[in-house]
Short mmCIF file of C-alpha atoms in Angstrom, two decimals:
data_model
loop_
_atom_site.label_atom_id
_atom_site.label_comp_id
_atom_site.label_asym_id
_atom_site.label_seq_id
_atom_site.Cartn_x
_atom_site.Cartn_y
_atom_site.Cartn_z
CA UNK A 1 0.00 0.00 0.00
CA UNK A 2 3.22 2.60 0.49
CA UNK A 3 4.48 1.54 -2.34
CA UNK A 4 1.55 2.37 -4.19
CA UNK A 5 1.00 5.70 -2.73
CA UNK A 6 4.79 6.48 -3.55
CA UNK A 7 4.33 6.18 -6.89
CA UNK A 8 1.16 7.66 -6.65
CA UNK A 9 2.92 10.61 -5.31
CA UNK A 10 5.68 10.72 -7.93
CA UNK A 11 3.44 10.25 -10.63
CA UNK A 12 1.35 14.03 -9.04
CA UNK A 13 4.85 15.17 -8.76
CA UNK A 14 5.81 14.44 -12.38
CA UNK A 15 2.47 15.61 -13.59
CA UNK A 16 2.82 19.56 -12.22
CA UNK A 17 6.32 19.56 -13.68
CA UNK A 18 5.32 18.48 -17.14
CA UNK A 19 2.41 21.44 -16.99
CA UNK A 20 4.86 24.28 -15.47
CA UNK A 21 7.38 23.26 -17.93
CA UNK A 22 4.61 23.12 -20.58
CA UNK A 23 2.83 26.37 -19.18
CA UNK A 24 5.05 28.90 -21.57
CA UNK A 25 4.84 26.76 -24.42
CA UNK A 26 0.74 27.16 -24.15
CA UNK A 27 1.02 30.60 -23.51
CA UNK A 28 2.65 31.06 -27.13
CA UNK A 29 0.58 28.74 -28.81
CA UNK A 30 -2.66 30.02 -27.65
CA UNK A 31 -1.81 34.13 -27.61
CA UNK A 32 -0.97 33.46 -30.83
CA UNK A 33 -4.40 32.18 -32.29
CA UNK A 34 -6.40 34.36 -34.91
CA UNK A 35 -2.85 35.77 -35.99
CA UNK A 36 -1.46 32.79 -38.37
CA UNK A 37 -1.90 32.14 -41.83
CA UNK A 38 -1.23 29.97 -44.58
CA UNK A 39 0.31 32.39 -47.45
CA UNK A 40 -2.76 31.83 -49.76
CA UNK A 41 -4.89 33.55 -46.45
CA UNK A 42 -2.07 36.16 -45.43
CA UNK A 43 -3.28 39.62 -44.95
CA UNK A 44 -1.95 42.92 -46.22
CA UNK A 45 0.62 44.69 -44.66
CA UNK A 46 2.89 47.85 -45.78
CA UNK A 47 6.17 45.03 -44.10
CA UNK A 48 6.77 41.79 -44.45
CA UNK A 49 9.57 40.84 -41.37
CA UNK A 50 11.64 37.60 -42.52
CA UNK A 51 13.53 36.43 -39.48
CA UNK A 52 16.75 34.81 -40.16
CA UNK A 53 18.27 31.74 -39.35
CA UNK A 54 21.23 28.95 -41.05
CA UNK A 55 23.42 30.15 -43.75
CA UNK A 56 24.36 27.29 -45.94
CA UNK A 57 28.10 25.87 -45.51
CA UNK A 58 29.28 27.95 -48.64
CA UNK A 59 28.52 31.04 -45.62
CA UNK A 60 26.53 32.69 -48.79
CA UNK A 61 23.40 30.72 -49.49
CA UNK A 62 20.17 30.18 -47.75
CA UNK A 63 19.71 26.62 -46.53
CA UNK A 64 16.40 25.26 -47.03
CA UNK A 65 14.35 26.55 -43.63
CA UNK A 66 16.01 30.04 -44.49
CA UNK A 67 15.07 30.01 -48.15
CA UNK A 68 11.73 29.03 -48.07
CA UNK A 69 10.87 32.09 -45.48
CA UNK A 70 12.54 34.43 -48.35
CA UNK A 71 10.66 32.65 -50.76
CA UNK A 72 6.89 33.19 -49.14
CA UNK A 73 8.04 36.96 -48.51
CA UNK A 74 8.70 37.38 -51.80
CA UNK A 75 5.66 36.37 -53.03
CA UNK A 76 3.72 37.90 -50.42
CA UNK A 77 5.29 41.21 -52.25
CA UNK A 78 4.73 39.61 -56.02
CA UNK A 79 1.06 39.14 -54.68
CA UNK A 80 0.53 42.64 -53.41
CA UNK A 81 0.14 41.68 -49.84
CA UNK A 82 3.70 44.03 -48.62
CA UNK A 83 6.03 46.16 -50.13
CA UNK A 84 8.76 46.09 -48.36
CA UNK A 85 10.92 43.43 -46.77
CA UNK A 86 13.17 43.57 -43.46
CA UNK A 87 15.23 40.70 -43.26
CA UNK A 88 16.26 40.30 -39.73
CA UNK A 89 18.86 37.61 -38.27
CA UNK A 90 22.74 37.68 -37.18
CA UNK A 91 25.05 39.59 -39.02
CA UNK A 92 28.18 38.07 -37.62
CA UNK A 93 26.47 34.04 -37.22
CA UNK A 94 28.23 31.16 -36.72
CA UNK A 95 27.22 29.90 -40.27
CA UNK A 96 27.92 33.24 -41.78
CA UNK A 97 26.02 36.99 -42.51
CA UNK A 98 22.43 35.88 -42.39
CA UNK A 99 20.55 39.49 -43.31
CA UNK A 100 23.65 39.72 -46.57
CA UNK A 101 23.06 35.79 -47.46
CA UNK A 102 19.26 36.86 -46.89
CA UNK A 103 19.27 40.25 -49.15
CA UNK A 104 21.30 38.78 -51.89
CA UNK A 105 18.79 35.80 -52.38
CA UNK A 106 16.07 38.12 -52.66
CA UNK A 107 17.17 40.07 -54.96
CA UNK A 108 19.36 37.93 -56.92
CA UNK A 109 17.36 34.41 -57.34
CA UNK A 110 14.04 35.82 -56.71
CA UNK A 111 13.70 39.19 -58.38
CA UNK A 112 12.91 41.45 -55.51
CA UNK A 113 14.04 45.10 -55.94
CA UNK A 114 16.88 45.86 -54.09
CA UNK A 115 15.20 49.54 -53.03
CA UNK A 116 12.74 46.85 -51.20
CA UNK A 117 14.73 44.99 -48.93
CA UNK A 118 16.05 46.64 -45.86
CA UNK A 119 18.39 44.55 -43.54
CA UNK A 120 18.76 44.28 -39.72
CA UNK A 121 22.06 42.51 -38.60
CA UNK A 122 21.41 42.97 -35.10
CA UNK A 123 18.34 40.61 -35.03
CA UNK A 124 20.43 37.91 -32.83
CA UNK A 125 17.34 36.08 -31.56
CA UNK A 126 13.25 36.33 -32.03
CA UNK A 127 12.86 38.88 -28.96
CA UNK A 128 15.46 41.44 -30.80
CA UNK A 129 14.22 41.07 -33.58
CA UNK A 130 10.70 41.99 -32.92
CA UNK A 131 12.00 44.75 -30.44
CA UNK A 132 14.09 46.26 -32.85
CA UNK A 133 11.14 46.09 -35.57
CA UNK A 134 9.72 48.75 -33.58
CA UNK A 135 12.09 50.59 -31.38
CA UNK A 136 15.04 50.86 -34.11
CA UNK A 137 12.93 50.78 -37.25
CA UNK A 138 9.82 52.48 -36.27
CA UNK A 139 7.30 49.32 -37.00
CA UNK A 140 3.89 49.68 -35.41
CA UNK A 141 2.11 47.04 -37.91
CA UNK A 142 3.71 43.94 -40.10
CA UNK A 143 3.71 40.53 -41.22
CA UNK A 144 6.20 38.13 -39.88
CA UNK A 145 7.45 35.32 -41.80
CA UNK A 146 8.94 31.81 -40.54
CA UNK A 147 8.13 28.16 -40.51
CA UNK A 148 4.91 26.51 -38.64
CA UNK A 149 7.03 25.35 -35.50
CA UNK A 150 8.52 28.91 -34.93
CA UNK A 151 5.26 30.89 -35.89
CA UNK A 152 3.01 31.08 -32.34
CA UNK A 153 6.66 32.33 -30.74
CA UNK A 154 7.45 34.68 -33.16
CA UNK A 155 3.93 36.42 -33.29
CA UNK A 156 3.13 36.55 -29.76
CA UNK A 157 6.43 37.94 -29.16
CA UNK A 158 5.80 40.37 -31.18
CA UNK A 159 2.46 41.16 -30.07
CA UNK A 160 3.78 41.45 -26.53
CA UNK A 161 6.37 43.75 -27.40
CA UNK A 162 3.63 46.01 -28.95
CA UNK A 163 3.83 45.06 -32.68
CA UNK A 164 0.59 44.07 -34.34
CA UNK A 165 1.60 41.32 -36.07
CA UNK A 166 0.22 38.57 -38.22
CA UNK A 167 2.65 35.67 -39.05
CA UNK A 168 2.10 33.88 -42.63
CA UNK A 169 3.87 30.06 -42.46
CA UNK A 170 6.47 29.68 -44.82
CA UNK A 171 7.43 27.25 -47.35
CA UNK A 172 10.35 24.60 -46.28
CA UNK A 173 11.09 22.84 -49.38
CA UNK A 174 13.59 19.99 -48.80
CA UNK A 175 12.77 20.19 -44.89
CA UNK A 176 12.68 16.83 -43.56
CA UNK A 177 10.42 14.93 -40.70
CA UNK A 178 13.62 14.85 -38.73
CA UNK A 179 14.18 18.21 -38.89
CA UNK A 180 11.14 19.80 -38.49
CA UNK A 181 10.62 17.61 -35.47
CA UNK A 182 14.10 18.59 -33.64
CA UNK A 183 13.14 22.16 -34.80
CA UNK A 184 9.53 21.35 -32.91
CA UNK A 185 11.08 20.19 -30.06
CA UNK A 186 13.74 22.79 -30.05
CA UNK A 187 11.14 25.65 -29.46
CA UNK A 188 8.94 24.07 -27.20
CA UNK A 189 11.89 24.24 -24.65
CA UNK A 190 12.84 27.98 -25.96
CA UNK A 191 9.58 29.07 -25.22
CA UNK A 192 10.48 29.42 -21.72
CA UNK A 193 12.79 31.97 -22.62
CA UNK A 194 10.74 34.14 -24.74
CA UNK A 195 7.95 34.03 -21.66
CA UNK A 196 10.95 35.45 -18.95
CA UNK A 197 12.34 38.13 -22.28
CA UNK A 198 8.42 39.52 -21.69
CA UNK A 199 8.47 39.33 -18.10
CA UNK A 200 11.58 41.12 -17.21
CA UNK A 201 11.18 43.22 -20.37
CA UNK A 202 14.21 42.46 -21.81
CA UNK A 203 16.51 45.15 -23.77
CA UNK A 204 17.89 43.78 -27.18
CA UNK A 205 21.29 42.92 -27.39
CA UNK A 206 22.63 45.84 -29.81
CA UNK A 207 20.96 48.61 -29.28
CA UNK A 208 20.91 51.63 -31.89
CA UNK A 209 19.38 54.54 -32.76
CA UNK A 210 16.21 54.92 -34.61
CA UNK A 211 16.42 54.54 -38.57
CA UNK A 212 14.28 55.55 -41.20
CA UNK A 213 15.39 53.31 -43.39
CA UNK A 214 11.69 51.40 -43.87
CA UNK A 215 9.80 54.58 -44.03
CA UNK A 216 12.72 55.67 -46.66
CA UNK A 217 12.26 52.00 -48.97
CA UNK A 218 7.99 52.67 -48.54
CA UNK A 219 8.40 56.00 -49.86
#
């Protein structure tokens, strides 16, 4: 009968950890809901944000997760849905200059005009990103593009920060299972994080002054 209520015990105990450790990951998923879209759906919006991520091992190229988020952004512009794009990630990244690998595909493979594109190198995780959106490059509205897993984080970051944002899922052509389920798994865990960024409201990394370098590429 001890026995049994031991495990009885451990198995309560085990129970509230999973939901605390669970609790930030539900509070991105659901603060996030009647703000995603497929890119078919996607609203209008003067900005499309593309948030960076890999460089290929040639330190130039998009790898696949990176190039399919350039690739729904740019046809979010083709389809009249933005006009301009800020490409956000880490200028000096382990893999290479995400926001240069990021501008040069967009306006080299997919025909994007170059007066379009406006790159942040200081976007060194989702939270800067979304803070710099507003605070560096005067955002108050936007789209924000990255893939399904990443989306809920991204947006209600972003909304919690003060940005009304709607994020648009991207395409991940050549993404595998494997992949997208370490990436899944990945953010679950990070979502922790971005709950304590909002709580202790965070500064971004790099800080600079504001820029009117989006208001300048609308004009």
């Amino acid at each position: 009968m001890r026995r049994w209520v031991s495990w009885r015990r451990l198995g309560v105990a085990v129970a509230v950890v999973v939901v605390l450790m669970s609790a930030p990951w539900l509070w991105t998923t659901l603060a996030a809901q009647g703000h995603l879209y497929d890119e078919a759906d996607a609203p209008a919006a003067d900005v499309v944000i593309v948030l960076g991520t890999q460089v290929a091992t040639d330190r130039r190229t998009p790898e696949a997760r990176l190039a399919g988020r350039l690739q729904t952004a740019a046809a979010l512009v083709k389809a009249g849905k933005a006009r301009v794009i800020l490409v956000s990630g880490d200028g000096g990244g382990d893999s290479g200059d995400e926001p240069a690998a990021m501008t040069s595909y967009l306006t080299d493979q997919l025909g994007i005009d170059k007066q379009r594109v406006v790159a942040d190198p200081s976007g060194l995780d989702t939270y800067d990103s979304c803070a710099r959106a507003k605070d560096v490059y005067g955002l108050s509205k936007a789209l924000i593009v990255t893939q399904s897993y990443h989306l809920s984080r991204a947006v209600t970051l972003c909304r919690q920060i003060g940005l009304d944002i709607d994020g648009v899922k991207a395409r991940c052509d050549g993404c595998g299972k494997a992949l997208l389920a370490e990436k899944s798994v990945r953010d679950y865990f990070a979502s922790g994080k971005a709950a304590w960024d909002v709580v202790r409201g965070r500064h971004p990394a790099v800080s600079s002054p504001p820029t009117s370098a989006v208001r300048d590429a609308l004009s």
